[in-house]
Each structure stands twice: as C-alpha cells, then as structure tokens.
Amino acid sequence: MGLSISIRLSLLLAFIVVLDPPGVQGAITPRSWSESYALANATVSQMTLDEKIGMVSGVGTFNSRCAGNTNAVSRLGIPSLCFNDGPAGIRQTHNVTGFPTGINAASTFSKRLMTARGVALGEEFRGKGIHVYLGPSLDISRNPKAGRNWEAFGPDPYLTGEAAYATIIGVQSVGVQACAKHFLANNQEHWRYGLSADIDDRTTRELYLYGYYRAVEADVSTVMCAYNRVNQTSACHNSAIIGSNSYLRGPNSIGFQGATISDWGATHDSAQENAIAGLDMEQPGDYIVIGGGVYKGLKAAVNSGAVSVARLNEMVARVLAPYYRLRQDDGTFPATNFDIQHMDGTGSLNLNVNVRTDEHTRLAREIAAKSAVLLKNAVTSGGTGNSSGAKGLPIKNGFKGSMAVIGQDAKMPKNGCYLNECNEGVMVVGWGSGSYFLDWVVPPIDSLTAQMTNAGGSITSSLSSDINAGVAAARGKDVAVVFVNAMSGELGFYDVVVGNMGDRNDLDLWWKGGSLVEAVAAVNSNTIVVVHSVGPVSMSWSSHPNVTAIIYAGAPGEQAGPSLVDVMWGAVNPSGRLPFSIADAESSYPGAIVYNSLGFPTIEYTEKLLVDYRYMDAQNINPRFPFGFGLSYTTFTYSTLTITLASTTPTSLTGLAYTVSFTVRNSGSVVGTEIPQLYLGFPSGSGEPKMVLRGFDEILDLQPGASKTVSMALNLREISIWDVVQQKWVKPSGMFTVSVGASIKDIRSTGTF
C-alpha cells in the first residue's frame, strides 16, 4: 500500500501533494471555492432543464447503485454521483474495514487519530467509487439513550466540533466529499419523522450548531438536513436553518458554501416550498412511505415560474462545486464498483473490489485500543500474574494461569442481519444505516484464547447470558473476564431490536449483564469487566470489591479482540477518556426521550445549554464516572499554569485571544499517554454552564519522569456567548476561570483572566 497514515498526515499539513502507488490516493490539492463555482457555473450554462433536474434529484431507491445516486450528464463528463453511508465504514458492501464508531473516536480525545481515521475512511470510500461520504454525524447526545448517539461524538459541542473538523479534513484530503449531518437537532429516534424540536436561538448557536462552525472551517462539502421539524417547520424546507438568510448561509451564518441534501425521505409538501427554502438536492428521489419524491414536481415548478431558473441553476452549481473543488473531475476518481441492490456481492455491477489494507487494520486496532477507557483498576502486586494472588491490570506477559471468559458479548457476532439489527455476540457497532457488515470482526474470545494458550495458560468459556454457567466457569480461576453490552440504532421503518425501537428503553445492560457481573464477582475475587456499549450504562455493581478492573470499550469496530488484548496485557497503556458522564439514575440526564405521544410531539428544549456534565454540575450531581475520566497504568502531575493574552486583538471569531500553557509530568513507572483537558468558567451572570470544555491534547508516550509543556489556544468564539439581541458573538465582561486537569472532576490547576 501507500505511505503510512502518520506520514501522509504530516505531508498534508505541510500542503505537499503526495502520490501513492496505483489504487491508493494520496493527498489532493483542492481548488478554491471561487474557482470551483466558476467551473460549476460554466457547466450549468451548458445543461438542459432535464439534466439540471437530474442533478438535484436522486434516481430512486431501487435504481440506486449506492445508498443514493444522481443522474449522470454523460455528454458533459458528469458521472452519476454516488452517496453512501456509513460514518464508521462503508455500508452494504464487502471487503471494507469496520472502523471504530464516532463515539469511540471521541473517546480517544486524539485529533491525530480522528484525522487518521478520516483519511482511512476517505481512502476506502474513494476505492469503492463513492463521491460523498455520508458523515460525520454531529448530532449532540442530548439524552444518553438516543439511538444514534454512537454515530456521533457525544454531548459536548467543543469535542464534537474538533472531531468533526478532524474527520472532514481527513476524508476530503483524498478527494472524497464529506457530508455533515443531521441538520438540525436530530436527537431521538422515536417520532423522528415529524417531531418538532423547539429550541431557542442561543441554545442552537452555542450547542447544536457549534460543531457545524468547525465543519465549515474544514470546508465541508455538503450538509444533510434531518427528518424532524425544527421550531415547527420540517428541517429540509426550513428557510430559517438552510435558507439564504439562515444558520447555514447569510450575514449571521456559519458561512457554508456547499450543497444541502435531504435525509432519505425527509422531504414533504411541494417542490416549490423545498427549493425556495434552500434544499439543493433530494434523496433518494422517490416516495418511500415516510416522505420523499417532492422534486418529481420540480420541472413543473420551474416551467410555471414557481421556482426560478436562477434558483435551479444555483442548486445545481452547489452540487457541482464540491465535485470540482475536490478534483473528482480529473479522471483519476474510480468508477463506482459495487451495488447495494445485491448486498451479497453477486451481480455484474458488484466488482468485489477490496479496499482493506494492512495499515487500515492497524489503525482500526490502534483507535479501538486508544478509545478503551479504564474505569476501575484495583491493582495489587503489579497486576494479574505478577505473583500469587495478584489482581487487576495489566496482566503480566507470559501469564500461565487460568482464565474464564464469560458472556455472549465475547463471541463472534451474528453477521448478515439486515443493517445489523441483532445483538448476538460482541457489540462493535450499532444498527441502522451507520452499520457495516461484520465479516472481519475478531471477537474477544479468539484473541484471549490465542494470548493465553500461546503463553501456556488455560482458558475456560461460557459464551452465553446463562448466569449459572458463568458462575461455574468463573469459580476457582485466577481471573474471570465478564463481557456485557448495550446496543441501540436507527428507527428505520419502525424496526425493533430486542424490544428497543432505535432509542434504548433504559440504561440497563442487555441480557441481564449486571446480574451476570454480580454473580461472577461473588465467586471470583479477580473479576474484570469489559463493557461494549453505545453510551452510558448503569454500573451500580462497579464498587463490588471483587470487581478489580472495568474497561469501557464502547463500540470499537472489527478489531475488538486484538485491541482489548493490547490494553489488558499492557502493550497499550490505556488513555481513553469518557466523552460523556456515567451516572446511576436516568434523572441525572435532562432532555428525556419522548416515547409515547398522540401524534408527532413538540419537544421543548427547556434544559437549554445544560446537557450531560453541564446539567449535573448545575444540579450538584456527582456521576459515578465523570466526563473526561479515564485511568492509566501510570500517573501524571500538572504544574506551572500560565495564561497569556494574545499580542494583537483578534479580528475574527477564530483569531487567537489567549494561550494557556502548563507542564505535564509522568510521575509513574511506565510509559503512558496523558489527555489533559481545559475547562473554561465564564464570568458570573453570563448565563453559561459552570464549566465547559475548551481544549484537550494527547501527550503521546511520555517516558517515566519526563515532562512536556502543553499549550492550548483559546480563540475569540471560544470565550464568547451568543447575544440574541445583537445577533452576534460577544465576549462577556468579567473574570474567566481556566481549569486544566485529567477530567472535569479532576482539576489539577486553575487560573483566571
């Protein structure tokens, strides 16, 4: 294959064009938006009315080779543009990598890995001939039970924005368009096809829109409007959010320059209403029960004058500009080589191109390991295997003792369920359009068995939810590893998976996982628990004295087994951090899911800015495990915090305002990676949460006794609030408090400005 991810990224950052061997695309040099629109407008001027309509309308559900396609304009060299999910790997085709999910990327708190993941995703999408990567998802986790939280980056807008920026930069660096979604306030699955999310302007700007600022700063190509209504109007024909004077475009907007496309079937009412409101493209192009097919009336609307030719030309130009900007017209972009109409790989249109590479597999394993969060480690004598009776992690290399592996979550998952709508085996990705085939999953039982047998140890397993069988397997073993999970996904056509319709019913582990943990811990004093989950789960059992370690592994993708062995045996010192809070009670989280309603509900976002840790801070709730938390096999100290005012007054929202510097030292005995975090407290009376995340870094592989100076920049927007009267960002007067530390509840140093 071509250059490594890390080398490619460093060259990308230096603005050097890299040429890889045939089959792997190096970094491209994008055209400017102005040049791209000049090319797009020149092409539009040569198109017929029918050709224009075909560029802004999907070809239909059963005519699409991809999740969605446009109509080609062959005489002008414009191919049928291919749109495809999912945000963690290519949907409905084989020979692809199952990458860790968005929430796991967030758990790394590593911009390096977020960008590398984006590059690798872009390479695979390009290799399959997909022009538009339908991702990343920027949906804020308003409630931890929301079905598609795992596709996105959690409840924090700053973390969401940084992850979105890195992902988009990576994907588009190899010439694939990214599509930020789902715009806007797509925060639950129940009633999603018509509920109204009613949100005030300030909350929208500072929370739900915040990540999109960073997406636009990364020059995202397209934005997908959501199924739901926003303030009583459907998102895809809501001029207040996608129109010419809206959150997306206009004088007080985020400055978006690409195309808006509908979610599949998210259009309603007339072609005129949607086009005039700001929708540039409708997908998949036909009516699919929940909606869609409105642009079948677009030609008539143009001919009648209800939609102007100028507006239609603008729509087409917006679709074509990203195509030209990322040089998808240069003759090197692969033709689409798969067919989702034949997901089994058969048929003449399925060329079964393999886009997997050794580097992508290595990267998927690294991200899975770096996103694993060590929540508890009651280690004794250096960890299991170091001496008789030693407990906890890491396990000593060469450990020859006895291990029990318990729980169905440790085994190979069932493959072939429609859009992964089943939970039988290790949970590596949720269900729905964001899922992928599980062909290449390496389950924990395989990796643990290989590790133990190669060292001369013994392994016993009970790969079911049978509590009695699990207890029998655990009794008398040196260590028992219990695997538990919780899953969620997309509503789809009102699909139900183990009683859950997209959103989770509760925060419980599935298959009575908590009871399994407690029963095993009752007979084994060295019980290690591995949690695969799409988000927070109840962990009332975490304080059990015989539970010596807990690894929250999230939804880690295909390399679930190897990455877990890396962490458990210490090849990777855990550095994952929680991108959300884990609390005992559902009432600790605001923004309850509306399950029952007489018709589509109106959901008032009365919690405003206070989601997750922000709400808990305001209510003085101490979560079991706080936002940003994660243990290591070593320890770190912080010192010498300094706050420096920028030498010049920032003239834009992205201009530097302050620099915060401090020193991190590895005070332990092994190499480790620290994730320092910066939280900002706004002046009293500003109406902000007590503290908000405004910076993080990855201090990679710090040697014992070594120190490193860390610097984090604060730009003007990051120290400002949205003034609804002036309709602009304003820095409030008064004293700001800067706090740096290892989590929001583990602050090591503070300062003010």
PDB file of C-alpha atoms in Angstrom, residues 4 39 67 281 340 526 556 652 722:
ATOM      1  CA  SER A   4       1.528   5.372   6.315  1.00  0.00           C
ATOM      2  CA  LEU A  39     -16.311  25.661 -13.238  1.00  0.00           C
ATOM      3  CA  ALA A  67     -27.368   4.455  -0.971  1.00  0.00           C
ATOM      4  CA  MET A 281     -30.833  18.085  -3.570  1.00  0.00           C
ATOM      5  CA  ILE A 340     -26.249  -2.263  -2.843  1.00  0.00           C
ATOM      6  CA  ASN A 526     -10.364 -11.106  40.406  1.00  0.00           C
ATOM      7  CA  PRO A 556     -14.811  -0.418  18.899  1.00  0.00           C
ATOM      8  CA  SER A 652     -12.305  37.334  13.707  1.00  0.00           C
ATOM      9  CA  TRP A 722     -24.284  34.374  21.567  1.00  0.00           C
TER      10      TRP A 722
END
